[in-house]
CSV table of C-alpha atoms in Angstrom, one decimal:
chain,number,residue,atom,x,y,z
A,140,UNK,CA,-41.5,-82.9,13.4
A,141,UNK,CA,-37.9,-81.8,13.8
A,142,UNK,CA,-35.3,-83.9,12.0
A,143,UNK,CA,-33.4,-86.4,14.2
A,144,UNK,CA,-29.9,-87.4,13.3
A,145,UNK,CA,-29.3,-90.9,12.0
A,146,UNK,CA,-28.0,-92.1,15.4
A,147,UNK,CA,-31.1,-90.8,17.2
A,148,UNK,CA,-33.5,-93.0,15.2
A,149,UNK,CA,-35.2,-95.6,17.5
A,150,UNK,CA,-35.6,-99.1,16.3
A,151,UNK,CA,-39.4,-98.4,16.0
A,152,UNK,CA,-38.7,-95.5,13.7
A,153,UNK,CA,-36.3,-97.7,11.6
A,154,UNK,CA,-39.0,-100.4,11.4
A,155,UNK,CA,-41.5,-97.8,10.2
A,156,UNK,CA,-38.9,-96.7,7.6
A,157,UNK,CA,-38.4,-100.3,6.4
A,158,UNK,CA,-42.2,-100.8,6.2
A,159,UNK,CA,-42.7,-97.7,4.1
A,160,UNK,CA,-39.6,-98.4,2.0
A,161,UNK,CA,-40.9,-101.8,1.2
A,162,UNK,CA,-44.6,-101.3,1.1
A,163,UNK,CA,-44.9,-100.6,-2.6
A,164,UNK,CA,-43.1,-103.9,-3.3
A,165,UNK,CA,-45.4,-105.9,-1.1
A,166,UNK,CA,-47.8,-108.3,-2.9
A,167,UNK,CA,-48.9,-111.8,-2.6
A,168,UNK,CA,-48.2,-114.3,0.1
A,169,UNK,CA,-44.8,-115.2,1.5
A,170,UNK,CA,-44.2,-118.6,3.1
A,171,UNK,CA,-42.2,-119.4,6.2
A,172,UNK,CA,-38.6,-120.4,5.9
A,173,UNK,CA,-35.2,-119.9,7.5
A,174,UNK,CA,-34.2,-116.3,8.2
A,175,UNK,CA,-31.0,-114.8,6.9
A,176,UNK,CA,-30.8,-111.6,9.0
A,177,UNK,CA,-27.6,-110.5,7.3
A,178,UNK,CA,-28.5,-111.6,3.8
A,179,UNK,CA,-27.6,-114.9,2.2
A,180,UNK,CA,-24.7,-114.9,-0.2
A,181,UNK,CA,-25.7,-118.4,-1.4
A,182,UNK,CA,-29.0,-117.2,-2.9
A,183,UNK,CA,-29.1,-117.4,-6.7
A,184,UNK,CA,-29.0,-114.2,-8.7
A,185,UNK,CA,-26.8,-112.0,-10.8
A,186,UNK,CA,-24.1,-110.0,-9.1
A,187,UNK,CA,-24.8,-106.3,-8.7
A,188,UNK,CA,-21.7,-104.5,-10.1
A,189,UNK,CA,-20.2,-101.6,-8.3
A,190,UNK,CA,-20.3,-99.8,-11.6
A,191,UNK,CA,-24.1,-100.1,-11.8
A,192,UNK,CA,-24.5,-98.9,-8.2
A,193,UNK,CA,-22.3,-95.9,-8.9
A,194,UNK,CA,-24.1,-95.2,-12.2
A,195,UNK,CA,-27.5,-95.2,-10.3
A,196,UNK,CA,-26.0,-92.9,-7.6
A,197,UNK,CA,-24.7,-90.5,-10.3
A,198,UNK,CA,-28.2,-90.5,-11.9
A,199,UNK,CA,-29.9,-89.7,-8.6
A,200,UNK,CA,-27.3,-86.9,-7.8
A,201,UNK,CA,-27.8,-85.3,-11.2
A,202,UNK,CA,-31.6,-85.1,-10.6
A,203,UNK,CA,-31.9,-84.3,-7.0
A,204,UNK,CA,-30.3,-82.3,-4.2
A,205,UNK,CA,-28.8,-85.4,-2.7
A,206,UNK,CA,-25.0,-85.5,-2.8
A,207,UNK,CA,-23.0,-88.5,-3.8
A,208,UNK,CA,-22.3,-90.7,-0.7
A,209,UNK,CA,-18.7,-91.1,0.5
A,210,UNK,CA,-19.2,-94.8,0.1
A,211,UNK,CA,-21.5,-97.0,-1.8
A,212,UNK,CA,-23.9,-99.4,0.1
A,213,UNK,CA,-23.3,-103.1,0.4
A,214,UNK,CA,-25.8,-104.9,-1.8
A,215,UNK,CA,-26.9,-108.4,-0.7
A,216,UNK,CA,-29.5,-111.0,-1.7
A,217,UNK,CA,-32.2,-112.0,0.7
A,218,UNK,CA,-35.2,-114.2,0.1
A,219,UNK,CA,-38.6,-112.4,-0.1
A,220,UNK,CA,-39.8,-114.4,2.8
A,221,UNK,CA,-37.0,-113.2,5.0
A,222,UNK,CA,-37.3,-109.6,3.8
A,223,UNK,CA,-40.9,-109.8,4.7
A,224,UNK,CA,-40.0,-110.8,8.2
A,225,UNK,CA,-37.4,-107.9,8.4
A,226,UNK,CA,-40.0,-105.6,7.0
A,227,UNK,CA,-42.6,-106.7,9.6
A,228,UNK,CA,-40.2,-107.0,12.5
A,229,UNK,CA,-41.2,-110.6,12.9
A,230,UNK,CA,-39.2,-113.5,14.3
A,231,UNK,CA,-37.7,-116.3,12.2
A,232,UNK,CA,-40.3,-118.9,11.1
A,233,UNK,CA,-43.1,-116.4,11.1
A,234,UNK,CA,-44.8,-115.2,7.9
A,235,UNK,CA,-45.8,-111.6,7.3
A,236,UNK,CA,-48.1,-112.3,4.3
A,237,UNK,CA,-46.0,-109.9,2.1
A,238,UNK,CA,-43.8,-110.4,-0.8
A,239,UNK,CA,-41.0,-107.8,-1.0
A,240,UNK,CA,-38.6,-106.9,-3.8
A,241,UNK,CA,-36.0,-104.8,-1.9
A,242,UNK,CA,-35.3,-103.0,1.4
A,243,UNK,CA,-32.7,-100.5,2.6
A,244,UNK,CA,-31.2,-101.3,6.0
A,245,UNK,CA,-29.9,-97.9,7.2
A,246,UNK,CA,-28.2,-99.4,10.3
A,247,UNK,CA,-25.9,-101.6,8.1
A,248,UNK,CA,-25.9,-99.3,5.0
A,249,UNK,CA,-27.1,-102.3,3.0
A,250,UNK,CA,-29.5,-102.7,0.2
A,251,UNK,CA,-31.3,-106.1,0.2
A,252,UNK,CA,-32.6,-107.3,-3.1
A,253,UNK,CA,-34.8,-110.3,-4.0
A,254,UNK,CA,-33.0,-113.3,-5.4
A,255,UNK,CA,-34.4,-112.8,-8.9
A,256,UNK,CA,-33.4,-109.2,-9.2
A,257,UNK,CA,-31.8,-108.7,-12.6
A,258,UNK,CA,-29.7,-105.8,-13.9
A,259,UNK,CA,-30.9,-106.5,-17.4
A,260,UNK,CA,-34.4,-105.4,-16.5
A,261,UNK,CA,-35.1,-101.7,-16.3
A,262,UNK,CA,-37.9,-102.4,-13.8
A,263,UNK,CA,-35.4,-104.1,-11.5
A,264,UNK,CA,-32.8,-101.3,-11.8
A,265,UNK,CA,-35.6,-98.9,-10.7
A,266,UNK,CA,-35.9,-101.0,-7.5
A,267,UNK,CA,-32.2,-100.6,-6.9
A,268,UNK,CA,-32.5,-96.9,-7.6
A,269,UNK,CA,-35.4,-96.5,-5.1
A,270,UNK,CA,-33.3,-98.1,-2.3
A,271,UNK,CA,-30.2,-96.1,-3.4
A,272,UNK,CA,-32.2,-92.9,-2.8
A,273,UNK,CA,-32.7,-94.0,0.8
A,274,UNK,CA,-29.0,-94.8,1.1
A,275,UNK,CA,-28.1,-91.3,-0.1
A,276,UNK,CA,-30.7,-89.7,2.1
A,277,UNK,CA,-29.3,-91.3,5.2
A,278,UNK,CA,-25.6,-90.7,4.1
A,279,UNK,CA,-26.4,-87.0,3.7
A,280,UNK,CA,-28.4,-86.9,6.9
A,281,UNK,CA,-31.1,-85.3,4.7
A,282,UNK,CA,-34.0,-83.8,6.8
A,283,UNK,CA,-37.4,-85.3,6.5
A,284,UNK,CA,-40.6,-84.4,8.2
A,285,UNK,CA,-41.6,-88.1,8.4
A,286,UNK,CA,-40.6,-91.4,6.8
A,287,UNK,CA,-43.2,-90.9,4.1
A,288,UNK,CA,-41.3,-87.7,3.0
A,289,UNK,CA,-38.3,-89.9,2.3
A,290,UNK,CA,-40.5,-92.2,0.3
A,291,UNK,CA,-41.9,-89.3,-1.7
A,292,UNK,CA,-38.4,-88.4,-3.0
A,293,UNK,CA,-37.6,-92.1,-3.7
A,294,UNK,CA,-40.8,-92.6,-5.6
A,295,UNK,CA,-40.5,-89.4,-7.5
A,296,UNK,CA,-37.0,-90.3,-8.7
A,297,UNK,CA,-38.0,-93.9,-9.4
A,298,UNK,CA,-40.9,-92.7,-11.5
A,299,UNK,CA,-38.7,-90.3,-13.5
A,300,UNK,CA,-36.2,-93.2,-14.1
A,301,UNK,CA,-38.9,-95.5,-15.3
A,302,UNK,CA,-40.4,-92.8,-17.6
A,303,UNK,CA,-37.0,-92.3,-19.2
A,304,UNK,CA,-37.1,-96.0,-20.0
A,305,UNK,CA,-40.7,-95.9,-21.3
A,306,UNK,CA,-42.1,-97.7,-18.2
A,307,UNK,CA,-44.8,-96.7,-15.7
A,308,UNK,CA,-44.5,-97.1,-11.9
A,309,UNK,CA,-48.2,-98.0,-11.6
A,310,UNK,CA,-48.0,-100.7,-14.3
A,311,UNK,CA,-44.7,-102.2,-13.3
A,312,UNK,CA,-45.6,-102.5,-9.6
A,313,UNK,CA,-49.4,-102.9,-9.8
A,314,UNK,CA,-49.8,-99.6,-7.8
A,315,UNK,CA,-52.5,-97.0,-7.8
A,316,UNK,CA,-52.6,-93.4,-7.0
A,317,UNK,CA,-54.2,-93.8,-3.6
A,318,UNK,CA,-51.6,-96.3,-2.5
A,319,UNK,CA,-48.8,-94.0,-3.6
A,320,UNK,CA,-50.4,-91.1,-1.8
A,321,UNK,CA,-50.6,-93.1,1.4
A,322,UNK,CA,-47.0,-94.2,1.1
A,323,UNK,CA,-45.7,-90.6,0.5
A,324,UNK,CA,-47.8,-88.4,2.7
A,325,UNK,CA,-46.9,-87.5,6.3
A,326,UNK,CA,-49.6,-88.3,8.8
A,327,UNK,CA,-51.5,-90.8,6.7
């Protein structure tokens, strides 16, 4: 499939991208609640420092062909329930049955993190890193055969980062090889 520019992506393509970007972090049940489509600054959680975001971007750039973006993404908190609705494209008050840790919103160049994301946990930094890969892919207008190809790069870099910190993607996120293959293979 030829690469389309960022502006040519349809909302359906964006929704597929959100679904794939969040799928590995989906587990358990999410309850219904009020939606915060633009994030909720009142949610509890530790602030994500611009220095950490820049450090993660530098790490990605040093290990990939992705250039540093001209500007860093905005990072906001959003409840898991509301991220699940964004992920599923549902309306406020509906439940998707998924619990999500993070999403990248390419339209608003925003990384959405769960309220309990913590920069002191290596596992959580890997979640930020995964979403930062997507920010850098879109900022560079990096070609991809399909949304899963973007995921492949994000998971490969997340796995490398976790391994540098003596952690395992499968253990940390209760994944298996088949699920990862489905998430990262075009046409599956």
